[in-house]
mmCIF file of C-alpha atoms and ligand atoms in Angstrom:
data_model
loop_
_atom_site.group_PDB
_atom_site.id
_atom_site.type_symbol
_atom_site.label_atom_id
_atom_site.label_comp_id
_atom_site.label_asym_id
_atom_site.label_seq_id
_atom_site.Cartn_x
_atom_site.Cartn_y
_atom_site.Cartn_z
ATOM 1 C CA MET A 114 -9.916 15.872 -25.987
ATOM 2 C CA ILE A 115 -13.186 15.132 -24.169
ATOM 3 C CA ARG A 116 -16.142 14.251 -26.387
ATOM 4 C CA PRO A 117 -19.909 14.990 -25.655
ATOM 5 C CA ALA A 118 -22.298 12.066 -26.182
ATOM 6 C CA PRO A 119 -22.755 11.698 -29.945
ATOM 7 C CA ILE A 120 -26.355 13.161 -30.282
ATOM 8 C CA VAL A 121 -24.974 16.221 -28.492
ATOM 9 C CA ALA A 122 -21.634 16.393 -30.305
ATOM 10 C CA ALA A 123 -23.688 16.433 -33.616
ATOM 11 C CA LEU A 124 -25.708 19.491 -32.573
ATOM 12 C CA PRO A 125 -24.806 22.887 -34.066
ATOM 13 C CA SER A 126 -24.335 25.757 -31.575
ATOM 14 C CA SER A 127 -27.480 27.695 -32.112
ATOM 15 C CA THR A 128 -29.505 30.386 -30.341
ATOM 16 C CA PRO A 129 -33.167 29.843 -31.038
ATOM 17 C CA PHE A 130 -33.943 33.229 -29.407
ATOM 18 C CA VAL A 131 -31.679 36.223 -29.104
ATOM 19 C CA GLY A 132 -33.063 37.944 -25.938
ATOM 20 C CA PRO A 133 -33.868 41.627 -25.811
ATOM 21 C CA GLU A 134 -31.284 41.927 -23.142
ATOM 22 C CA ARG A 135 -28.512 40.949 -25.352
ATOM 23 C CA LEU A 136 -29.921 43.399 -28.033
ATOM 24 C CA MET A 137 -29.846 46.202 -25.481
ATOM 25 C CA ARG A 138 -26.328 45.563 -24.453
ATOM 26 C CA GLU A 139 -25.054 45.417 -28.072
ATOM 27 C CA ARG A 140 -26.644 48.785 -28.881
ATOM 28 C CA GLY A 141 -26.192 50.595 -25.465
ATOM 29 C CA LEU A 142 -29.938 50.821 -25.106
ATOM 30 C CA TYR A 143 -31.007 51.445 -21.354
ATOM 31 C CA THR A 144 -34.811 51.183 -22.165
ATOM 32 C CA LEU A 145 -36.813 49.053 -24.736
ATOM 33 C CA VAL A 146 -40.439 48.798 -25.691
ATOM 34 C CA ARG A 147 -40.729 45.169 -25.442
ATOM 35 C CA LEU A 148 -43.071 43.930 -28.201
ATOM 36 C CA GLY A 149 -41.111 41.082 -29.419
ATOM 37 C CA ALA A 150 -41.780 38.028 -27.365
ATOM 38 C CA ASN A 151 -45.572 38.099 -26.661
ATOM 39 C CA GLU A 152 -45.042 38.913 -23.160
ATOM 40 C CA SER A 153 -48.041 40.412 -21.475
ATOM 41 C CA ALA A 154 -47.769 44.084 -21.482
ATOM 42 C CA PHE A 155 -50.360 44.096 -18.666
ATOM 43 C CA GLY A 156 -48.406 42.205 -16.215
ATOM 44 C CA PRO A 157 -49.333 39.551 -13.710
ATOM 45 C CA SER A 158 -52.590 39.987 -11.597
ATOM 46 C CA PRO A 159 -52.062 42.200 -8.623
ATOM 47 C CA ALA A 160 -53.294 39.189 -6.501
ATOM 48 C CA ALA A 161 -50.663 37.084 -7.985
ATOM 49 C CA VAL A 162 -47.973 39.720 -7.174
ATOM 50 C CA GLY A 163 -49.288 40.008 -3.643
ATOM 51 C CA ALA A 164 -49.380 36.224 -2.942
ATOM 52 C CA MET A 165 -45.799 35.853 -4.411
ATOM 53 C CA GLY A 166 -44.608 38.943 -2.473
ATOM 54 C CA ALA A 167 -45.952 37.465 0.841
ATOM 55 C CA GLU A 168 -44.197 34.154 0.284
ATOM 56 C CA LEU A 169 -40.845 35.400 -0.668
ATOM 57 C CA GLU A 170 -39.614 34.959 2.643
ATOM 58 C CA ARG A 171 -40.164 31.240 2.352
ATOM 59 C CA THR A 172 -37.977 31.049 -0.593
ATOM 60 C CA ALA A 173 -35.635 29.026 1.553
ATOM 61 C CA TRP A 174 -38.192 26.004 1.019
ATOM 62 C CA TYR A 175 -38.440 23.880 -2.127
ATOM 63 C CA GLY A 176 -41.731 23.933 -3.881
ATOM 64 C CA ASP A 177 -44.212 21.173 -3.472
ATOM 65 C CA PRO A 178 -42.954 18.500 -5.852
ATOM 66 C CA ASP A 179 -46.617 17.395 -6.488
ATOM 67 C CA SER A 180 -47.802 21.089 -7.171
ATOM 68 C CA PHE A 181 -50.838 19.681 -5.346
ATOM 69 C CA ASP A 182 -52.658 22.883 -4.625
ATOM 70 C CA LEU A 183 -52.117 24.228 -8.092
ATOM 71 C CA ARG A 184 -53.193 20.933 -9.709
ATOM 72 C CA VAL A 185 -56.441 20.972 -7.676
ATOM 73 C CA ALA A 186 -57.367 24.465 -8.967
ATOM 74 C CA LEU A 187 -56.404 23.403 -12.523
ATOM 75 C CA ALA A 188 -58.415 20.288 -12.235
ATOM 76 C CA ILE A 189 -61.460 22.342 -11.462
ATOM 77 C CA LYS A 190 -60.811 24.728 -14.356
ATOM 78 C CA HIS A 191 -60.235 21.830 -16.948
ATOM 79 C CA ARG A 192 -63.027 19.606 -15.293
ATOM 80 C CA CYS A 193 -60.569 16.536 -14.702
ATOM 81 C CA THR A 194 -58.762 14.892 -11.848
ATOM 82 C CA ILE A 195 -55.238 16.069 -10.823
ATOM 83 C CA ASP A 196 -54.087 12.724 -12.191
ATOM 84 C CA HIS A 197 -54.474 14.183 -15.725
ATOM 85 C CA LEU A 198 -52.042 17.305 -15.096
ATOM 86 C CA THR A 199 -48.442 17.701 -15.038
ATOM 87 C CA VAL A 200 -46.842 20.974 -14.050
ATOM 88 C CA GLY A 201 -43.630 22.108 -15.525
ATOM 89 C CA SER A 202 -41.428 25.269 -15.694
ATOM 90 C CA GLY A 203 -43.390 26.363 -18.783
ATOM 91 C CA ILE A 204 -44.552 24.782 -22.049
ATOM 92 C CA ASP A 205 -40.858 24.794 -23.089
ATOM 93 C CA ASP A 206 -40.252 22.398 -20.294
ATOM 94 C CA ILE A 207 -43.360 20.273 -21.064
ATOM 95 C CA MET A 208 -42.347 20.049 -24.574
ATOM 96 C CA GLY A 209 -38.964 18.713 -23.736
ATOM 97 C CA LEU A 210 -40.678 15.995 -21.507
ATOM 98 C CA ALA A 211 -43.030 15.136 -24.470
ATOM 99 C CA VAL A 212 -40.189 14.792 -26.829
ATOM 100 C CA ARG A 213 -37.912 12.819 -24.525
ATOM 101 C CA ALA A 214 -40.966 10.426 -23.614
ATOM 102 C CA TYR A 215 -42.261 9.756 -27.160
ATOM 103 C CA VAL A 216 -39.486 10.477 -29.725
ATOM 104 C CA ALA A 217 -36.714 7.747 -29.530
ATOM 105 C CA PRO A 218 -33.477 8.593 -31.195
ATOM 106 C CA GLY A 219 -34.102 8.305 -34.914
ATOM 107 C CA ALA A 220 -37.806 8.509 -34.567
ATOM 108 C CA VAL A 221 -39.715 11.221 -36.633
ATOM 109 C CA ALA A 222 -41.513 14.390 -35.315
ATOM 110 C CA VAL A 223 -43.518 16.423 -37.493
ATOM 111 C CA THR A 224 -43.996 20.258 -37.283
ATOM 112 C CA SER A 225 -44.485 23.360 -39.473
ATOM 113 C CA THR A 226 -41.554 25.285 -41.058
ATOM 114 C CA GLY A 227 -41.237 28.499 -39.186
ATOM 115 C CA THR A 228 -43.567 27.822 -36.190
ATOM 116 C CA TYR A 229 -42.510 28.087 -32.542
ATOM 117 C CA PRO A 230 -38.888 26.681 -32.727
ATOM 118 C CA THR A 231 -38.429 25.231 -29.293
ATOM 119 C CA PHE A 232 -40.093 21.867 -30.457
ATOM 120 C CA ASP A 233 -37.327 21.495 -33.141
ATOM 121 C CA TYR A 234 -34.645 22.298 -30.479
ATOM 122 C CA HIS A 235 -35.774 19.476 -28.182
ATOM 123 C CA VAL A 236 -36.358 17.006 -31.124
ATOM 124 C CA ASN A 237 -32.717 17.680 -32.255
ATOM 125 C CA GLY A 238 -31.489 17.553 -28.607
ATOM 126 C CA TYR A 239 -32.903 13.967 -28.102
ATOM 127 C CA GLY A 240 -31.781 12.698 -31.404
ATOM 128 C CA GLY A 241 -35.088 12.718 -33.190
ATOM 129 C CA VAL A 242 -35.609 13.452 -36.847
ATOM 130 C CA LEU A 243 -37.625 16.446 -37.861
ATOM 131 C CA ALA A 244 -40.113 16.385 -40.735
ATOM 132 C CA ARG A 245 -41.669 19.850 -41.555
ATOM 133 C CA ALA A 246 -44.693 21.006 -43.555
ATOM 134 C CA ASP A 247 -44.782 24.480 -45.028
ATOM 135 C CA TYR A 248 -47.504 27.002 -44.034
ATOM 136 C CA ARG A 249 -50.342 27.541 -46.490
ATOM 137 C CA ASP A 250 -50.074 30.623 -48.747
ATOM 138 C CA ASP A 251 -52.699 32.335 -46.585
ATOM 139 C CA GLY A 252 -50.379 32.220 -43.762
ATOM 140 C CA LYS A 253 -52.154 29.394 -41.894
ATOM 141 C CA PRO A 254 -50.408 26.131 -40.790
ATOM 142 C CA ASP A 255 -51.329 23.316 -43.326
ATOM 143 C CA LEU A 256 -53.268 20.679 -41.402
ATOM 144 C CA ASP A 257 -53.748 18.620 -44.402
ATOM 145 C CA ALA A 258 -50.002 18.528 -45.310
ATOM 146 C CA LEU A 259 -49.045 17.954 -41.450
ATOM 147 C CA ALA A 260 -51.294 14.971 -41.322
ATOM 148 C CA ARG A 261 -50.171 13.645 -44.597
ATOM 149 C CA LEU A 262 -46.604 13.912 -43.532
ATOM 150 C CA ALA A 263 -47.422 12.347 -40.247
ATOM 151 C CA ARG A 264 -48.693 9.314 -41.997
ATOM 152 C CA GLU A 265 -46.098 9.149 -44.595
ATOM 153 C CA LYS A 266 -43.175 9.342 -42.176
ATOM 154 C CA ARG A 267 -44.996 7.225 -39.507
ATOM 155 C CA ALA A 268 -44.464 10.234 -37.016
ATOM 156 C CA ALA A 269 -44.020 9.538 -33.327
ATOM 157 C CA LEU A 270 -45.056 13.038 -32.109
ATOM 158 C CA VAL A 271 -46.874 15.740 -34.127
ATOM 159 C CA TYR A 272 -46.647 19.555 -33.043
ATOM 160 C CA LEU A 273 -49.269 22.152 -33.691
ATOM 161 C CA ALA A 274 -49.845 25.401 -31.842
ATOM 162 C CA ASN A 275 -53.492 26.558 -31.688
ATOM 163 C CA PRO A 276 -53.860 29.445 -31.575
ATOM 164 C CA ASP A 277 -50.639 29.525 -33.676
ATOM 165 C CA ASN A 278 -47.408 31.408 -33.483
ATOM 166 C CA PRO A 279 -46.333 33.235 -35.489
ATOM 167 C CA SER A 280 -49.504 33.612 -37.714
ATOM 168 C CA GLY A 281 -51.975 34.069 -34.843
ATOM 169 C CA THR A 282 -54.557 31.607 -36.561
ATOM 170 C CA LEU A 283 -57.125 29.942 -34.374
ATOM 171 C CA PHE A 284 -58.437 26.788 -35.686
ATOM 172 C CA ALA A 285 -61.957 25.965 -34.865
ATOM 173 C CA ARG A 286 -62.641 22.870 -32.546
ATOM 174 C CA ALA A 287 -64.024 20.917 -35.370
ATOM 175 C CA GLU A 288 -60.851 21.431 -37.424
ATOM 176 C CA ILE A 289 -58.676 20.332 -34.701
ATOM 177 C CA GLU A 290 -60.847 17.356 -34.148
ATOM 178 C CA ARG A 291 -60.714 16.470 -37.826
ATOM 179 C CA PHE A 292 -56.898 16.949 -37.770
ATOM 180 C CA ALA A 293 -56.341 14.685 -34.702
ATOM 181 C CA ALA A 294 -58.519 11.972 -36.328
ATOM 182 C CA ALA A 295 -56.307 12.119 -39.540
ATOM 183 C CA LEU A 296 -53.104 11.382 -37.648
ATOM 184 C CA PRO A 297 -51.643 7.842 -37.401
ATOM 185 C CA ARG A 298 -53.168 5.975 -34.466
ATOM 186 C CA ASP A 299 -49.867 5.511 -32.698
ATOM 187 C CA ALA A 300 -48.726 9.149 -33.218
ATOM 188 C CA VAL A 301 -48.842 11.433 -30.107
ATOM 189 C CA PHE A 302 -50.477 14.839 -30.830
ATOM 190 C CA PHE A 303 -48.783 17.739 -29.077
ATOM 191 C CA LEU A 304 -51.191 20.541 -29.128
ATOM 192 C CA ASP A 305 -49.505 23.764 -27.841
ATOM 193 C CA GLU A 306 -52.254 26.022 -26.339
ATOM 194 C CA ALA A 307 -50.030 28.898 -25.108
ATOM 195 C CA TYR A 308 -52.536 31.373 -26.259
ATOM 196 C CA ALA A 309 -55.805 29.387 -25.461
ATOM 197 C CA ASP A 310 -56.477 31.860 -22.696
ATOM 198 C CA PHE A 311 -57.243 34.561 -25.344
ATOM 199 C CA ALA A 312 -59.806 32.397 -26.990
ATOM 200 C CA ASP A 313 -63.225 31.257 -25.972
ATOM 201 C CA GLU A 314 -63.762 27.996 -24.299
ATOM 202 C CA SER A 315 -66.327 27.174 -27.060
ATOM 203 C CA ASP A 316 -63.645 27.500 -29.673
ATOM 204 C CA LEU A 317 -61.419 25.043 -27.879
ATOM 205 C CA LEU A 318 -61.521 21.227 -27.486
ATOM 206 C CA SER A 319 -63.633 19.963 -24.789
ATOM 207 C CA PRO A 320 -61.694 18.056 -22.093
ATOM 208 C CA THR A 321 -60.481 14.868 -23.830
ATOM 209 C CA PHE A 322 -58.016 12.511 -22.233
ATOM 210 C CA GLU A 323 -57.039 10.385 -25.093
ATOM 211 C CA ASP A 324 -53.602 8.687 -24.925
ATOM 212 C CA ARG A 325 -52.569 10.315 -28.126
ATOM 213 C CA LEU A 326 -53.064 14.000 -27.064
ATOM 214 C CA ILE A 327 -50.930 16.187 -24.880
ATOM 215 C CA ARG A 328 -52.311 19.700 -24.607
ATOM 216 C CA ALA A 329 -50.020 22.246 -23.088
ATOM 217 C CA ARG A 330 -51.021 25.346 -21.304
ATOM 218 C CA THR A 331 -48.947 28.218 -19.723
ATOM 219 C CA PHE A 332 -49.076 31.241 -17.424
ATOM 220 C CA SER A 333 -46.568 33.078 -19.452
ATOM 221 C CA LYS A 334 -49.105 34.789 -21.866
ATOM 222 C CA ALA A 335 -52.520 35.917 -20.827
ATOM 223 C CA TYR A 336 -51.607 35.556 -17.098
ATOM 224 C CA GLY A 337 -48.476 37.603 -17.598
ATOM 225 C CA MET A 338 -46.053 35.550 -15.688
ATOM 226 C CA ALA A 339 -43.466 34.636 -18.269
ATOM 227 C CA GLY A 340 -40.508 35.331 -15.895
ATOM 228 C CA ALA A 341 -41.932 32.870 -13.185
ATOM 229 C CA ARG A 342 -41.740 29.909 -15.704
ATOM 230 C CA ILE A 343 -44.635 27.812 -15.271
ATOM 231 C CA GLY A 344 -47.016 25.870 -17.341
ATOM 232 C CA TYR A 345 -48.702 22.462 -17.553
ATOM 233 C CA ALA A 346 -49.970 19.505 -19.546
ATOM 234 C CA ILE A 347 -53.382 18.154 -19.741
ATOM 235 C CA THR A 348 -53.239 14.555 -20.824
ATOM 236 C CA SER A 349 -54.543 11.062 -19.985
ATOM 237 C CA GLU A 350 -53.524 9.529 -16.740
ATOM 238 C CA ASP A 351 -51.211 7.134 -18.483
ATOM 239 C CA VAL A 352 -49.378 9.995 -20.378
ATOM 240 C CA ALA A 353 -49.266 11.933 -17.055
ATOM 241 C CA ARG A 354 -47.560 8.880 -15.238
ATOM 242 C CA THR A 355 -44.978 8.613 -18.016
ATOM 243 C CA LEU A 356 -44.111 12.260 -17.900
ATOM 244 C CA ASP A 357 -43.947 12.077 -14.144
ATOM 245 C CA LYS A 358 -41.069 9.384 -14.526
ATOM 246 C CA ILE A 359 -38.798 11.947 -16.273
ATOM 247 C CA ARG A 360 -39.795 15.390 -14.942
ATOM 248 C CA LEU A 361 -37.471 17.265 -12.621
ATOM 249 C CA GLN A 362 -39.313 16.770 -9.304
ATOM 250 C CA TYR A 363 -38.072 20.090 -7.878
ATOM 251 C CA GLY A 364 -38.007 21.951 -11.176
ATOM 252 C CA ILE A 365 -40.924 24.176 -10.288
ATOM 253 C CA ASN A 366 -40.123 27.580 -8.769
ATOM 254 C CA ARG A 367 -42.020 27.668 -5.454
ATOM 255 C CA ASN A 368 -43.202 31.216 -5.963
ATOM 256 C CA ALA A 369 -44.419 30.391 -9.468
ATOM 257 C CA GLN A 370 -46.728 27.873 -7.954
ATOM 258 C CA ILE A 371 -48.045 30.314 -5.507
ATOM 259 C CA GLY A 372 -48.395 33.068 -8.280
ATOM 260 C CA ALA A 373 -50.081 30.731 -10.634
ATOM 261 C CA LEU A 374 -52.681 29.700 -8.171
ATOM 262 C CA ALA A 375 -53.501 33.277 -7.045
ATOM 263 C CA ALA A 376 -53.595 34.210 -10.888
ATOM 264 C CA LEU A 377 -56.101 31.333 -11.569
ATOM 265 C CA ARG A 378 -58.347 32.685 -8.901
ATOM 266 C CA ASP A 379 -58.349 36.253 -10.442
ATOM 267 C CA ASP A 380 -60.072 35.496 -13.498
ATOM 268 C CA ASP A 381 -61.470 39.015 -13.685
ATOM 269 C CA PHE A 382 -57.932 40.234 -14.298
ATOM 270 C CA ARG A 383 -57.355 37.712 -17.098
ATOM 271 C CA ALA A 384 -60.725 38.737 -18.759
ATOM 272 C CA LEU A 385 -59.475 42.406 -18.659
ATOM 273 C CA VAL A 386 -56.184 41.402 -20.184
ATOM 274 C CA VAL A 387 -58.101 39.613 -22.902
ATOM 275 C CA ARG A 388 -60.459 42.473 -23.670
ATOM 276 C CA GLU A 389 -57.648 44.957 -23.674
ATOM 277 C CA THR A 390 -55.503 42.666 -25.962
ATOM 278 C CA ALA A 391 -58.527 42.599 -28.424
ATOM 279 C CA VAL A 392 -58.590 46.521 -28.527
ATOM 280 C CA GLY A 393 -54.928 46.482 -29.166
ATOM 281 C CA ARG A 394 -55.076 43.885 -32.060
ATOM 282 C CA ASP A 395 -57.798 45.904 -33.888
ATOM 283 C CA GLU A 396 -55.689 49.116 -33.384
ATOM 284 C CA TYR A 397 -52.806 47.218 -35.127
ATOM 285 C CA ALA A 398 -55.123 46.113 -38.006
ATOM 286 C CA VAL A 399 -56.351 49.738 -38.563
ATOM 287 C CA LEU A 400 -52.666 50.870 -38.275
ATOM 288 C CA ALA A 401 -51.821 48.434 -41.059
ATOM 289 C CA HIS A 402 -54.616 49.632 -43.190
ATOM 290 C CA GLU A 403 -53.589 53.264 -42.641
ATOM 291 C CA LEU A 404 -50.193 52.441 -43.866
ATOM 292 C CA GLY A 405 -51.408 50.800 -46.919
ATOM 293 C CA THR A 406 -50.893 47.342 -46.113
ATOM 294 C CA SER A 407 -52.733 44.386 -44.216
ATOM 295 C CA SER A 408 -52.533 42.173 -41.237
ATOM 296 C CA LEU A 409 -53.273 38.586 -40.485
ATOM 297 C CA PRO A 410 -56.334 37.910 -38.403
ATOM 298 C CA SER A 411 -55.047 36.891 -34.877
ATOM 299 C CA ARG A 412 -56.609 35.358 -31.765
ATOM 300 C CA THR A 413 -53.484 35.987 -29.804
ATOM 301 C CA ASN A 414 -51.706 38.837 -28.088
ATOM 302 C CA PHE A 415 -49.779 39.508 -31.341
ATOM 303 C CA VAL A 416 -50.401 40.655 -34.832
ATOM 304 C CA CYS A 417 -48.458 40.044 -38.173
ATOM 305 C CA ILE A 418 -48.356 43.079 -40.497
ATOM 306 C CA ASP A 419 -47.206 42.661 -44.152
ATOM 307 C CA PHE A 420 -44.314 44.558 -45.315
ATOM 308 C CA GLY A 421 -42.813 42.420 -47.863
ATOM 309 C CA THR A 422 -39.845 39.987 -47.517
ATOM 310 C CA GLN A 423 -37.072 42.762 -47.918
ATOM 311 C CA ARG A 424 -38.688 45.726 -46.147
ATOM 312 C CA ARG A 425 -39.581 43.906 -42.902
ATOM 313 C CA ALA A 426 -35.927 43.316 -42.071
ATOM 314 C CA THR A 427 -35.110 47.110 -42.419
ATOM 315 C CA ILE A 428 -38.111 47.853 -40.303
ATOM 316 C CA VAL A 429 -37.123 45.639 -37.483
ATOM 317 C CA ARG A 430 -33.673 47.173 -37.457
ATOM 318 C CA ALA A 431 -34.790 50.827 -37.583
ATOM 319 C CA LEU A 432 -37.489 50.115 -34.943
ATOM 320 C CA LEU A 433 -34.858 48.804 -32.663
ATOM 321 C CA ASP A 434 -32.711 51.875 -33.265
ATOM 322 C CA ARG A 435 -35.754 53.746 -31.995
ATOM 323 C CA GLY A 436 -36.005 51.566 -28.935
ATOM 324 C CA VAL A 437 -38.891 49.431 -30.029
ATOM 325 C CA TRP A 438 -38.408 45.658 -30.099
ATOM 326 C CA ILE A 439 -40.545 43.422 -32.420
ATOM 327 C CA ARG A 440 -39.704 40.133 -34.287
ATOM 328 C CA LYS A 441 -40.107 38.918 -37.832
ATOM 329 C CA PRO A 442 -41.046 35.307 -38.827
ATOM 330 C CA GLY A 443 -38.227 33.647 -40.608
ATOM 331 C CA ALA A 444 -39.726 31.261 -43.093
ATOM 332 C CA PRO A 445 -42.054 31.768 -46.228
ATOM 333 C CA PRO A 446 -44.880 32.652 -46.525
ATOM 334 C CA LEU A 447 -44.750 34.391 -43.195
ATOM 335 C CA ASP A 448 -41.402 36.075 -43.890
ATOM 336 C CA ARG A 449 -43.295 38.987 -45.437
ATOM 337 C CA TYR A 450 -44.546 40.017 -42.065
ATOM 338 C CA ILE A 451 -43.507 41.699 -38.903
ATOM 339 C CA ARG A 452 -44.767 40.370 -35.704
ATOM 340 C CA VAL A 453 -45.710 42.653 -33.111
ATOM 341 C CA SER A 454 -46.980 41.934 -29.538
ATOM 342 C CA VAL A 455 -49.972 44.025 -28.204
ATOM 343 C CA GLY A 456 -48.682 46.544 -25.795
ATOM 344 C CA THR A 457 -50.315 48.852 -23.337
ATOM 345 C CA VAL A 458 -51.765 52.171 -24.887
ATOM 346 C CA PRO A 459 -48.323 53.980 -24.493
ATOM 347 C CA MET A 460 -46.313 51.081 -25.928
ATOM 348 C CA ARG A 461 -48.621 50.756 -28.968
ATOM 349 C CA ALA A 462 -48.495 54.452 -29.446
ATOM 350 C CA ALA A 463 -44.569 54.384 -29.500
ATOM 351 C CA PHE A 464 -44.613 51.491 -31.872
ATOM 352 C CA ALA A 465 -47.224 53.138 -34.091
ATOM 353 C CA ASP A 466 -45.391 56.621 -34.156
ATOM 354 C CA ALA A 467 -41.956 54.859 -35.021
ATOM 355 C CA LEU A 468 -43.537 52.817 -37.778
ATOM 356 C CA ARG A 469 -45.490 55.744 -39.300
ATOM 357 C CA GLU A 470 -42.196 57.782 -39.245
ATOM 358 C CA LEU A 471 -40.185 55.082 -41.021
ATOM 359 C CA VAL A 472 -42.956 54.684 -43.634
ATOM 360 C CA ALA A 473 -43.263 58.499 -44.152
ATOM 361 C CA ARG A 474 -39.523 58.662 -44.620
ATOM 362 C CA GLY A 475 -39.608 55.966 -47.136
ATOM 363 C CA GLN A 476 -37.272 53.921 -45.030
ATOM 364 C CA ALA A 477 -39.863 51.131 -44.867
HETATM 365 C C1 PLP B 142 -44.659 31.675 -25.723
HETATM 366 C C2 PLP B 142 -44.714 30.436 -26.243
HETATM 367 C C3 PLP B 142 -44.529 29.178 -25.485
HETATM 368 C C4 PLP B 142 -43.701 29.318 -24.354
HETATM 369 O O1 PLP B 142 -44.296 29.153 -23.287
HETATM 370 P P1 PLP B 142 -43.581 28.944 -21.793
HETATM 371 O O2 PLP B 142 -44.692 28.512 -20.886
HETATM 372 O O3 PLP B 142 -43.132 30.319 -21.412
HETATM 373 O O4 PLP B 142 -42.454 28.134 -21.864
HETATM 374 C C5 PLP B 142 -44.671 27.901 -26.090
HETATM 375 N N1 PLP B 142 -45.462 27.876 -27.248
HETATM 376 C C6 PLP B 142 -45.831 28.952 -28.071
HETATM 377 C C7 PLP B 142 -46.554 28.761 -29.273
HETATM 378 C C8 PLP B 142 -45.455 30.229 -27.603
HETATM 379 O O5 PLP B 142 -45.853 31.221 -28.311
#
């Protein structure tokens, strides 16, 4: 019998995400209102679609392994030089590079139980050891517990998403600064800013290029380009050089590079998406109230609505039977909630109608 390498042989077969395509195949559904993965319901900027369409014929070419044009545009946006920027095929990819670069087999990585799971997936895959802090009872990541755990375990890498997934929490700049300062001096802080484009610049960290900090951004959420697979890290030059040693030099889709560049130049579109997303979030909060429950404050493109630990599983299944796909956080205390992405007006209406019907029938 052939044996995989020990770290891989020890991994359980797992599926961190069951895709909506599989759910549709299993249920024989031909259409689905996709509100489960925080994809943008508003699509990419028309400018990005145009730019990618015009370049499709050159798909025979590899993309620029330096992602030079894109990094120049990003350097302007983030007030840094291109030597602080590493482009990858999404934050998921960047996260894998960070774990591979900074978590040696047996070293400890710290995260929150029930937060974005791809971090755990990489730590396990590279033979690291996970230490997890619970969320606070109010549904927010527990920054004090995370920092304490990082110090106790001498963590090599610490993960936090801000704004957070699945709670939607945005920590203010000062809170993130305090948290970073409370981490061990030699721990690397992976700050996942997948939803930063929905926040105001004044809420976020100002550009800082400490060796201990890796900030990750993506075109998957506010820019509506999840299927293109492109994101980037903002780091010190030293960290960028380290990531450069192990990244797949031709791992970026050429069309994604072109689309991302065009999307960056169309900030009006992003601003429109951000405004419409805020309207949708408010609608969901009102809906929760109308149905006699509550929702968590969110600064992302999704909202968590409280239905209790038992009911929410029924709700997710019953909504799927009605062609509406959402997800539910898996770990306490967030396992009382369903998590629904902000859709377009008709998508929100389909969700609200189906949910109202379930509640009226006592099914939820
Ligand atoms: C969606 C999401 C990601 C994935 O980003 P990609 O760039 O599509 O890989 C990463 N982190 C969080 C917190 C997310 O919600």
